[in-house]
Coordinates of C-alpha atoms in Angstrom, one line a residue:
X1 CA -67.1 13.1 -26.2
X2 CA -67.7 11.5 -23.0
X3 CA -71.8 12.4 -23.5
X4 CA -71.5 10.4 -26.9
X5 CA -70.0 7.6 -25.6
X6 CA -72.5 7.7 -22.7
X7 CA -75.6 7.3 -25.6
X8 CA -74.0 4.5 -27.0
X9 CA -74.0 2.4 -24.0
X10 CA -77.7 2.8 -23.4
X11 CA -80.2 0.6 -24.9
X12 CA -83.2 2.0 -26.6
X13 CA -86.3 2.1 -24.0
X14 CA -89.0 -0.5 -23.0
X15 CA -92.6 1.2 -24.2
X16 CA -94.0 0.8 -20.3
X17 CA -95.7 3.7 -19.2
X18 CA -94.3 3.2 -15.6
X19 CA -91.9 5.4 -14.6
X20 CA -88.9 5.0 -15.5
X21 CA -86.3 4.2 -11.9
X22 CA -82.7 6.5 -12.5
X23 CA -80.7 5.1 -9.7
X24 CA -77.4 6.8 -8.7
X25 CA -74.4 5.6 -6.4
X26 CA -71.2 7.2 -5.6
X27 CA -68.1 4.9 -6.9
X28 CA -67.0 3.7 -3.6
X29 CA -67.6 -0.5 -3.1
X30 CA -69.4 0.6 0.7
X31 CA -71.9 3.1 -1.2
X32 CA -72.1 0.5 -4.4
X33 CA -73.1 -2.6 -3.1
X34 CA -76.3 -1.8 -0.9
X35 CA -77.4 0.4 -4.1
X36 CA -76.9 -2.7 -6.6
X37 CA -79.0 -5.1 -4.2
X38 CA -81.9 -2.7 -4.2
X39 CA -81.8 -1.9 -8.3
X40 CA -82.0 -5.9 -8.6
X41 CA -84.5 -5.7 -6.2
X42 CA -86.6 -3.6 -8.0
X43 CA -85.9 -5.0 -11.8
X44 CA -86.9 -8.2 -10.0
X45 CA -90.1 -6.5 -9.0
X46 CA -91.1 -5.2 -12.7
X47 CA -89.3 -2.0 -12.5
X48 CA -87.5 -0.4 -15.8
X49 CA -83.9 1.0 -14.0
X50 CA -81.1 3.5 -15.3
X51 CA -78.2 3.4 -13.3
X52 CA -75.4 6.0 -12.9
X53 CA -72.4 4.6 -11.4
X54 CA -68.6 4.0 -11.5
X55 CA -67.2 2.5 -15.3
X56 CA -65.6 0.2 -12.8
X57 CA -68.9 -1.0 -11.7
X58 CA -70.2 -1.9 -15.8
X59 CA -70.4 -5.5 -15.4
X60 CA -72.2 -5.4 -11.9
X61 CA -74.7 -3.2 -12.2
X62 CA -75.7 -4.6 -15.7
X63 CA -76.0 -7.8 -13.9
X64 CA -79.2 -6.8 -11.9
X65 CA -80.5 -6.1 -15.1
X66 CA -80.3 -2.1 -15.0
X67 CA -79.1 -0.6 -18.0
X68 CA -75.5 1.7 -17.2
X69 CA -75.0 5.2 -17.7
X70 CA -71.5 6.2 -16.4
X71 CA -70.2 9.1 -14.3
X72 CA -68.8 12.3 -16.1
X73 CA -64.8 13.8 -15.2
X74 CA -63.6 13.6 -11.5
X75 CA -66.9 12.0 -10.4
X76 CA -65.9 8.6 -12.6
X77 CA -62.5 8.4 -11.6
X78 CA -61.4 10.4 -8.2
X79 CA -61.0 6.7 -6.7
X80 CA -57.7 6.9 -8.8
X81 CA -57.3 10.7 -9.3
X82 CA -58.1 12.3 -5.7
X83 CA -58.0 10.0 -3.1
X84 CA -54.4 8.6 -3.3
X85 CA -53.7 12.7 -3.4
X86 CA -55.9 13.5 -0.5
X87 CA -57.5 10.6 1.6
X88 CA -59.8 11.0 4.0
X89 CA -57.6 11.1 7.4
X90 CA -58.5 10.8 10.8
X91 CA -60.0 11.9 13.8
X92 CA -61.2 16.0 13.4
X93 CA -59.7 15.9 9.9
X94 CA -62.2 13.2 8.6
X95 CA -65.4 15.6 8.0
X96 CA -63.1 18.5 6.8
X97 CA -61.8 15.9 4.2
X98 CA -65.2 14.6 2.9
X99 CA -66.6 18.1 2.7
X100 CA -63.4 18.8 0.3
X101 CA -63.9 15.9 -1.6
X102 CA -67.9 16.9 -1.7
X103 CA -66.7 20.1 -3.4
X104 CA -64.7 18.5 -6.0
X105 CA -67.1 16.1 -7.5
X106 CA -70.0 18.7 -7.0
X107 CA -70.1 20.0 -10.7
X108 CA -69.2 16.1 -11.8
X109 CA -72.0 15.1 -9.8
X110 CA -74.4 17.6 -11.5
X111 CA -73.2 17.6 -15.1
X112 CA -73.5 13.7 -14.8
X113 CA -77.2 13.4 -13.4
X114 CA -78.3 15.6 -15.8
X115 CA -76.9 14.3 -18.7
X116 CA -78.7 10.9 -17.4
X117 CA -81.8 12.3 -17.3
X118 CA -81.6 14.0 -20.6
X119 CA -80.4 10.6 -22.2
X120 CA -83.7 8.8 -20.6
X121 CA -86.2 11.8 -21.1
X122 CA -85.0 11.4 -25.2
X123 CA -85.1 7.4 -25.1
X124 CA -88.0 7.5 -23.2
X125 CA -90.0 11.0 -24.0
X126 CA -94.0 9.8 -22.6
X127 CA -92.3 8.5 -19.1
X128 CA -91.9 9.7 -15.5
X129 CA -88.6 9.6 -14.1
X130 CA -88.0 9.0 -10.5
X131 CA -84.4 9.2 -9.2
X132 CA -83.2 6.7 -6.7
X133 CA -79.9 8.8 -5.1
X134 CA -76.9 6.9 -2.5
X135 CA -76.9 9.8 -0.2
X136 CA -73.5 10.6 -1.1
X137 CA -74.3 11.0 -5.0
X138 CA -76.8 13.6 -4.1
X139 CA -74.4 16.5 -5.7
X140 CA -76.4 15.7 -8.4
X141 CA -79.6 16.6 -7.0
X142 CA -79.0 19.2 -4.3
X143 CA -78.7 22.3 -7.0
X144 CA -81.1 21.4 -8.7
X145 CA -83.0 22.3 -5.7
X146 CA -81.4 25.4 -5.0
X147 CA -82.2 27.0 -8.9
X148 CA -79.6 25.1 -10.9
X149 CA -81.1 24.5 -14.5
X150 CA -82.8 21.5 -15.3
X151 CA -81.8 18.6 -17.8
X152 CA -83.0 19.0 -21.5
X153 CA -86.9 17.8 -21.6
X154 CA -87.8 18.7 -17.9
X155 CA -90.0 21.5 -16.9
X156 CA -89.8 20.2 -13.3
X157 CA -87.4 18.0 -11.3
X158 CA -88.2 14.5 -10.9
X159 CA -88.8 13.1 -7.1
X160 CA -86.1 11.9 -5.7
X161 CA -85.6 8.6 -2.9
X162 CA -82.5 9.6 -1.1
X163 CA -80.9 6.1 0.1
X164 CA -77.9 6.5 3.3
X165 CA -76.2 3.7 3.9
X166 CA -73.8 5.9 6.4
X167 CA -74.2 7.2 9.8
X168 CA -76.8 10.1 9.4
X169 CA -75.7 13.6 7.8
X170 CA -77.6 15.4 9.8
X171 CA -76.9 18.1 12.5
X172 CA -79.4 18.1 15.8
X173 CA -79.9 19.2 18.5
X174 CA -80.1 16.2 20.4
X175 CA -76.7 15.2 18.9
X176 CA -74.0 16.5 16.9
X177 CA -71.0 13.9 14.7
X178 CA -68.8 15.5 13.0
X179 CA -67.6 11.5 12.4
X180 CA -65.0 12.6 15.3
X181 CA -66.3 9.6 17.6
X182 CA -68.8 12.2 19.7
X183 CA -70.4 9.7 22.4
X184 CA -74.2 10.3 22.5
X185 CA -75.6 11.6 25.6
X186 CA -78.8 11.7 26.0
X187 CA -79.4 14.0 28.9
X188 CA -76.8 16.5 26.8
X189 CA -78.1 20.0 27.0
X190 CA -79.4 21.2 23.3
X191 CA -77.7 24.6 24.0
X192 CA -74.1 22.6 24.6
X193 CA -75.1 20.8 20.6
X194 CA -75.9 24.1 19.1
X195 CA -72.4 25.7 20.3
X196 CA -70.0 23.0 19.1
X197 CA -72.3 23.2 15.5
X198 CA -71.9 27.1 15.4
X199 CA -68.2 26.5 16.4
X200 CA -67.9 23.6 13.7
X201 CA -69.3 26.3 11.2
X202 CA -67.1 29.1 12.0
X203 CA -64.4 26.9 12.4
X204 CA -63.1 23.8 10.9
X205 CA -65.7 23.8 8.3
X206 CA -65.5 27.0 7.4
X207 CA -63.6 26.8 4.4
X208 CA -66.0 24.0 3.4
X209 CA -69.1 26.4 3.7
X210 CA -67.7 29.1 1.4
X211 CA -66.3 26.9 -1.2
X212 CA -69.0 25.2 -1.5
X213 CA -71.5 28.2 -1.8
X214 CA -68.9 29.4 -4.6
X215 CA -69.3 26.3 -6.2
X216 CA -73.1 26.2 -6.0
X217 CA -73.2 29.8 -7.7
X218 CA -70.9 28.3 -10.3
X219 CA -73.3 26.1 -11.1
X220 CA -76.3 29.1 -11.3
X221 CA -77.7 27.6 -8.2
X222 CA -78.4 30.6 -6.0
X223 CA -81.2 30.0 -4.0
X224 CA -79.4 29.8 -0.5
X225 CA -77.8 26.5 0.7
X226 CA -79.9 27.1 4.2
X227 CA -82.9 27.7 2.3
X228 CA -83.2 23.7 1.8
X229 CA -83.6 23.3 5.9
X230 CA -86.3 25.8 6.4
X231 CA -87.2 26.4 9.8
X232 CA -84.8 23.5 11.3
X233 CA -81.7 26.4 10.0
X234 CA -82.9 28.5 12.7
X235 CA -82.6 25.8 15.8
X236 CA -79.1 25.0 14.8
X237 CA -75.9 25.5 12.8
X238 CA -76.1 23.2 9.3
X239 CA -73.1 21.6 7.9
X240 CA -72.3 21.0 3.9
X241 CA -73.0 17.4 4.2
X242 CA -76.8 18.0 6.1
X243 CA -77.9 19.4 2.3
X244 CA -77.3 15.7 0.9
X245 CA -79.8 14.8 3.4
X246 CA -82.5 17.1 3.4
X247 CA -82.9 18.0 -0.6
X248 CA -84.6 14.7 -1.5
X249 CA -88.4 14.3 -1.4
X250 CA -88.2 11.6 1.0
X251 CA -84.4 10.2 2.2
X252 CA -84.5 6.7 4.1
X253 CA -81.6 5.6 6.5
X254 CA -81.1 2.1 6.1
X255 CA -81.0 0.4 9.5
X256 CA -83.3 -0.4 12.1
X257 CA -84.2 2.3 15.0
X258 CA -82.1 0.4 17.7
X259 CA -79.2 0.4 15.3
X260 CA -79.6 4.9 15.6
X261 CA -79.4 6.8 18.1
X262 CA -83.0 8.8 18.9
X263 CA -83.4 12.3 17.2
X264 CA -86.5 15.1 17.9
X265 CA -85.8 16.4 15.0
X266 CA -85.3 14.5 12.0
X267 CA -86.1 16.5 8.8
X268 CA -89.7 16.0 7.7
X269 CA -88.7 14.1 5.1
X270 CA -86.9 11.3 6.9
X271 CA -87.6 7.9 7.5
X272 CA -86.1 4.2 8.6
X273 CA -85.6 1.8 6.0
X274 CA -84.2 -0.8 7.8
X275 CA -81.0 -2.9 7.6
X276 CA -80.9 -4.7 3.7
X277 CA -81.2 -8.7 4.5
X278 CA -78.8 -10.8 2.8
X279 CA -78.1 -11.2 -0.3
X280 CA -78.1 -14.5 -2.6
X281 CA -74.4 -14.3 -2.8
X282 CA -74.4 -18.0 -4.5
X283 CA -74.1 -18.1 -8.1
X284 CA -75.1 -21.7 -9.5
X285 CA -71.5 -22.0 -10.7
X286 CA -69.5 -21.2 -7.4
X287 CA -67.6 -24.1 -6.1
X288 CA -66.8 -23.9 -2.1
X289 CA -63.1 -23.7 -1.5
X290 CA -61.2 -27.0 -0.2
X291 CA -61.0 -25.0 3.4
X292 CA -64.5 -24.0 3.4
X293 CA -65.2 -27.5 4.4
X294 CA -63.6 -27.1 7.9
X295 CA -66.2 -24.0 8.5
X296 CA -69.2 -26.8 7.5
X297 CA -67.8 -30.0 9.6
X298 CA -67.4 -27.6 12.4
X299 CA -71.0 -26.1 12.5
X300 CA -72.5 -29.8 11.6
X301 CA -71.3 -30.7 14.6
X302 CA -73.8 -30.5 18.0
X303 CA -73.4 -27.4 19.4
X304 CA -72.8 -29.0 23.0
X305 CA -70.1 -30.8 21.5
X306 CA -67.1 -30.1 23.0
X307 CA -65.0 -30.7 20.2
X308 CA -67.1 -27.5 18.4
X309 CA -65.3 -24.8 17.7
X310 CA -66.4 -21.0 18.0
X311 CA -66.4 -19.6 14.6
X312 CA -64.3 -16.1 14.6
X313 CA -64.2 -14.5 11.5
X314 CA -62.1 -10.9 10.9
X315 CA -62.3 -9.0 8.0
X316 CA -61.7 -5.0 7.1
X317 CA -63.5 -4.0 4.3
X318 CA -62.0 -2.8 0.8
X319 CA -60.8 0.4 1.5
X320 CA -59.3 0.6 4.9
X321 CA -57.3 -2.6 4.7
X322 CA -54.2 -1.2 6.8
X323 CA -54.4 -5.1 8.4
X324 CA -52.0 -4.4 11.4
X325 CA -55.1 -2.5 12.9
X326 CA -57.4 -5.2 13.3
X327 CA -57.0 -8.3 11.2
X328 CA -53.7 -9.1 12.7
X329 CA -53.5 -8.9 16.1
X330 CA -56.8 -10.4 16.0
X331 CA -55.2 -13.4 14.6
X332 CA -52.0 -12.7 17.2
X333 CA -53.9 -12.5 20.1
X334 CA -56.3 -15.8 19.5
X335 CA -53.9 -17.7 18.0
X336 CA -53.1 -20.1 21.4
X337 CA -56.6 -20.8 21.3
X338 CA -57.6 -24.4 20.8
X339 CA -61.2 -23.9 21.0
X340 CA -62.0 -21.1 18.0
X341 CA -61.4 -21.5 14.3
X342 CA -60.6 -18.0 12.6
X343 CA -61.4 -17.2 9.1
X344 CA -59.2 -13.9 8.4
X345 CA -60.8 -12.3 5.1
X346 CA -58.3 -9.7 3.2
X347 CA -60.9 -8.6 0.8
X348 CA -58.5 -7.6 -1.9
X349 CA -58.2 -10.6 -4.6
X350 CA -55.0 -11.7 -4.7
X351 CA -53.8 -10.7 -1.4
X352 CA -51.3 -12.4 1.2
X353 CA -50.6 -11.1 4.5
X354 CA -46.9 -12.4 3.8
X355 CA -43.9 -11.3 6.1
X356 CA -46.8 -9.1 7.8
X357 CA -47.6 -11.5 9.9
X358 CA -45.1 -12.0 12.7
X359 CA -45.7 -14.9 13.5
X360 CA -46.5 -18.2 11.3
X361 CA -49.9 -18.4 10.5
X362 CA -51.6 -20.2 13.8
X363 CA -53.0 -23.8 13.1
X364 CA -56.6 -22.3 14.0
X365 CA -56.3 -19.7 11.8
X366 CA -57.4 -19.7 7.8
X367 CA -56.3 -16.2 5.5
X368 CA -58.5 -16.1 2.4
X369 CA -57.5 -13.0 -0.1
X370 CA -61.0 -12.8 -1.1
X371 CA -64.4 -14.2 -0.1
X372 CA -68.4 -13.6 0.5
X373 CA -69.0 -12.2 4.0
X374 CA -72.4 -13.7 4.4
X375 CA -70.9 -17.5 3.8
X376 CA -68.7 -17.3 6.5
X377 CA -71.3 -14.7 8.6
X378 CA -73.9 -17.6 8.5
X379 CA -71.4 -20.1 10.7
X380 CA -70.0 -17.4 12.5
X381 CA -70.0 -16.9 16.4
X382 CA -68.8 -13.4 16.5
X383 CA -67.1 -10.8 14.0
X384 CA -64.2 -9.0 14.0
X385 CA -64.0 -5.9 12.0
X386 CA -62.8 -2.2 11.5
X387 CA -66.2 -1.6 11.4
X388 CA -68.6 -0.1 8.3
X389 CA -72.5 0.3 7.2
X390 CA -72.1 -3.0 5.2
X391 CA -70.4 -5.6 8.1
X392 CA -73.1 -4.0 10.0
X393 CA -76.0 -5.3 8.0
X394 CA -74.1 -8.2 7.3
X395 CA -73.9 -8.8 11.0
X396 CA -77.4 -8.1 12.0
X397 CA -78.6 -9.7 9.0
X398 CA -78.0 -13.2 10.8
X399 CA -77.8 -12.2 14.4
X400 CA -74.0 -12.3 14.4
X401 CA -72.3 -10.0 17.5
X402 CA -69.3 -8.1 16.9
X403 CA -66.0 -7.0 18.3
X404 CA -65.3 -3.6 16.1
X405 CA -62.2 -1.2 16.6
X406 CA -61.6 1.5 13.7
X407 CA -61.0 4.9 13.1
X408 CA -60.7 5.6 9.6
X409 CA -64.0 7.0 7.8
X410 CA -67.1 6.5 9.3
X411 CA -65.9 3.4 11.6
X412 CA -65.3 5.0 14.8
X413 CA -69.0 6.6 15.2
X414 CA -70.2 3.4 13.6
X415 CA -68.3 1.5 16.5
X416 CA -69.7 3.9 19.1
X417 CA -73.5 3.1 17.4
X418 CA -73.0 -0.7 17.7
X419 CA -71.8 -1.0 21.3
X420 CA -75.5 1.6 21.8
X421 CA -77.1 -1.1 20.5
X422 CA -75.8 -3.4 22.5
X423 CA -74.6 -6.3 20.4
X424 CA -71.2 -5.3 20.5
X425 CA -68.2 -4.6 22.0
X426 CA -66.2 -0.8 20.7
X427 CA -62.5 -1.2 21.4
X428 CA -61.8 2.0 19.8
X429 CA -58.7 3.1 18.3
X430 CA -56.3 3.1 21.5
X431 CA -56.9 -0.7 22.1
X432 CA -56.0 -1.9 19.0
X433 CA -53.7 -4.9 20.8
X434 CA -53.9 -8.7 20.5
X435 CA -54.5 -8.4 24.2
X436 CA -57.4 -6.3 23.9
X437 CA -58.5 -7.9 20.7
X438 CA -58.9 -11.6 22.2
X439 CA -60.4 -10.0 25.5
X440 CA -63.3 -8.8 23.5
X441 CA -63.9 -12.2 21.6
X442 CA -63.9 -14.0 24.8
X443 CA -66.3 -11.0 26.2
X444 CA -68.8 -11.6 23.4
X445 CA -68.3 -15.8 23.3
X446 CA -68.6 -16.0 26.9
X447 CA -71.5 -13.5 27.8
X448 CA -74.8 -14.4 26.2
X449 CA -76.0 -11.2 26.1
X450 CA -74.4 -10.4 23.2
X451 CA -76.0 -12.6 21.0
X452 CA -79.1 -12.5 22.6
X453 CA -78.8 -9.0 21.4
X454 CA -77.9 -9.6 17.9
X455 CA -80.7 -12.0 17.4
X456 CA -83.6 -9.4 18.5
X457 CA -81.6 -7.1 16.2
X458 CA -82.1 -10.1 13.4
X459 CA -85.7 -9.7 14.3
X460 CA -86.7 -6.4 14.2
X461 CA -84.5 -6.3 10.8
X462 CA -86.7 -9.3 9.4
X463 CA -89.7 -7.7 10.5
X464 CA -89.0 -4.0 9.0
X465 CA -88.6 -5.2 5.6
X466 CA -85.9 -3.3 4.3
X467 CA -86.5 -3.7 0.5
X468 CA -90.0 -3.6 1.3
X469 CA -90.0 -0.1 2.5
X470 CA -88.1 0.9 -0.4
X471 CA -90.4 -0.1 -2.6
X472 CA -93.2 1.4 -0.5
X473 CA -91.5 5.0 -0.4
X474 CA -91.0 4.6 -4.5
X475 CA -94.8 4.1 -5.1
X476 CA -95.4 6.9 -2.9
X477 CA -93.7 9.3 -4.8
X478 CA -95.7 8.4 -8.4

């Protein structure tokens, strides 16, 4: 039933003789969002796009102009079904938890890609199909690889753009994260990375290994998992997660190189593809809020101007928005402060910090239940976050410094990546104090280097051409 109602929400094709974009992005608003900017990117740029996504995500992703094709079972709705079962945890439990939840969707992930490419291949029988894949939506891809049957009108697979907008899964011997915070040491013996990946292997992810293996044979793919690393499988110990890496025909990591630490041995098919610029968040409708007009005054006023304040703003993402790890004592800790305005952004409509608070909301301090980063980003002096792929871009984006403490996900090797870079400060997960919170904001305010940083960061980013490259890598597959 669900394939039925999948053909009646597809339009009938466009005639082109281009090939036809499938685009693909896992449900979560993190993995979402950088994958809608690109599709509009490439409709805008004469492109016809499919888009398998989240039924949540409908509206947006028919809004770039991409026609929708949702998920199938777990793989639609495990935002609702598995994560308020399982989570994701912390710490050394974090990459056990992902590799579980990689499992789960796996034959979801599958049954779903190649029911999309059986609907296009019958809408649209004379075209190519290239599939644009979120790294973490590349279940659907991966057994393929490894002998799974193709979709219905397919004697070969399509090429496949693999796009990660997450810290790299990939295990090297230069540096091995498990997401478990693993600072990266560049004069680290390649023999000490090779043990903790075979104890990894034979250890916590053990389970993951043979479960998934099971679950790839379910799904008649029986070429061996290893087999999709080639020679790199015999320098090192691969995880699950290094398969969603490696099984695309090109797979770009969207930042810059100074944003990543340095590997020797990327996968062949690897490549930068910069940090995504900012978006046109304005819609010609949108009406600034009566408070946004204390953010403009402030910034029209001389920088020297000793009545100008510094522009802090905090926010913590959609998922991990547990706000007594960063949002408030951020708020706690500056709140004596004369000389900084805070804009404190819950990023859940609707939302109030309420009795949460301990203290009355400071008179420098603004709480917004919902607003764009990159309105604030563009008159802030430094942000405050938990940390994440897309505050990262954001940040960069428009040369913005950070202050970043989190744990949860992919946030503390994310904070580890942006203090290597240099344009930030890493608190970590043991600091998380209003203390140490308005220590680090009067760190990055008061030392230049910090946004002297951030704005060479800005420039490389300009200069790389994120959606550029994209583009570029496409046309090379045709």
């Amino acid at each position: 039933m669900a394939e039925n109602k999948t053909n009646s929400q597809v339009s009938l094709g466009s005639g082109s003789k281009d090939p036809i974009i499938l685009v693909q992005s896992v449900p979560f608003a993190g993995h979402t969002i950088p994958l809608l900017q690109i599709a509009e990117y490439l409709v805008q740029r004469g492109f016809d796009l499919y888009y398998l996504g989240g039924s949540e995500w409908q509206q947006s992703i028919e809004a770039t102009g991409a026609k929708f094709i949702p998920y199938l079972g777990l793989s639609n709705t495990y935002l609702r079904e598995w994560m308020p079962r399982h989570g994701f945890g912390t710490g050394i439990n974090i990459v056990s938890s992902i590799h579980r939840l990689l499992a789960a969707v796996l034959p979801s992930q599958l049954s779903s890609t190649r029911n999309a490419l059986a609907l296009i291949r019958e809408k649209e029988p004379d075209r190519e199909v290239i599939v644009v894949s979120e790294i973490a939506a590349s279940g659907g891809v991966a057994p393929f690889r490894l002998g799974s049957p193709l979709p219905a009108g397919y004697s070969k697979l399509p090429k496949t753009l693999g796009i990660s907008i997450i810290p790299p899964w990939w295990t090297s011997v230069d540096y091995v994260d498990f997401w478990i915070d693993t600072p990266f040491n560049p004069d680290q013996d390649p023999k000490i990375n090779r043990l903790i990946a075979k104890l990894a292997r034979e250890g916590i992810l053990k389970e993951s290994w043979e479960r998934f293996n099971l679950a790839l044979e379910s799904l008649s793919a029986f070429t061996p998992l290893e087999s999709l690393f080639g020679e790199h499988a015999k320098k090192i110990d691969h995880v699950v997660w290094d398969m969603y890496f490696a099984c695309h025909d090109k797979t770009l990591q969207m930042c810059i190189p100074s944003l990543e630490y340095p590997r020797s041995d990327w996968p062949a098919n690897f490549g930068f593809g910069g940090t995504l610029p900012p978006k046109a968040w304005r819609k010609p409708d949108f009406v600034f809020p009566e408070w946004f007009s204390r953010v403009q005054e402030n910034s029209a006023k001389d920088v020297t101007s000793a009545s100008r304040k510094k522009i802090v703003a905090i926010a913590q993402g959609t998922l991990a928005i547990d706000w007594e790890n960063v949002l408030i004592p951020t708020i706690q800790g500056l709140a004596h402060r004369d000389d900084v305005l805070i804009v404190a952004i819950l990023c859940v409509k609707g939302a109030t910090l309420g009795d949460r608070l301990p203290i009355p909301v400071p008179a420098n301090t603004i709480v917004v239940d919902y607003f764009p980063y990159d309105a604030v980003i563009e008159h802030a002096d430094v942000f405050v976050s938990n940390g994440s792929y897309g505050v990262l871009s954001h940040c960069v984006a428009h040369g913005v410094p950070m202050v970043v403490s989190g744990y949860t996900e992919d946030k503390g090797t994310l904070g580890m990546r942006v203090e290597y870079a240099g344009f930030a400060i890493n608190l970590g997960v043991e600091q998380q104090t209003p203390e140490a919170f308005e220590k680090g904001v009067n760190t990055v305010l008061t030392n230049p280097k910090f946004k002297t940083r951030a704005m060479e960061l800005r420039e490389e980013a300009e200069k790389f051409d994120a959606l550029g490259t994209v583009e570029r890598e496409l046309r090379a597959l045709f």
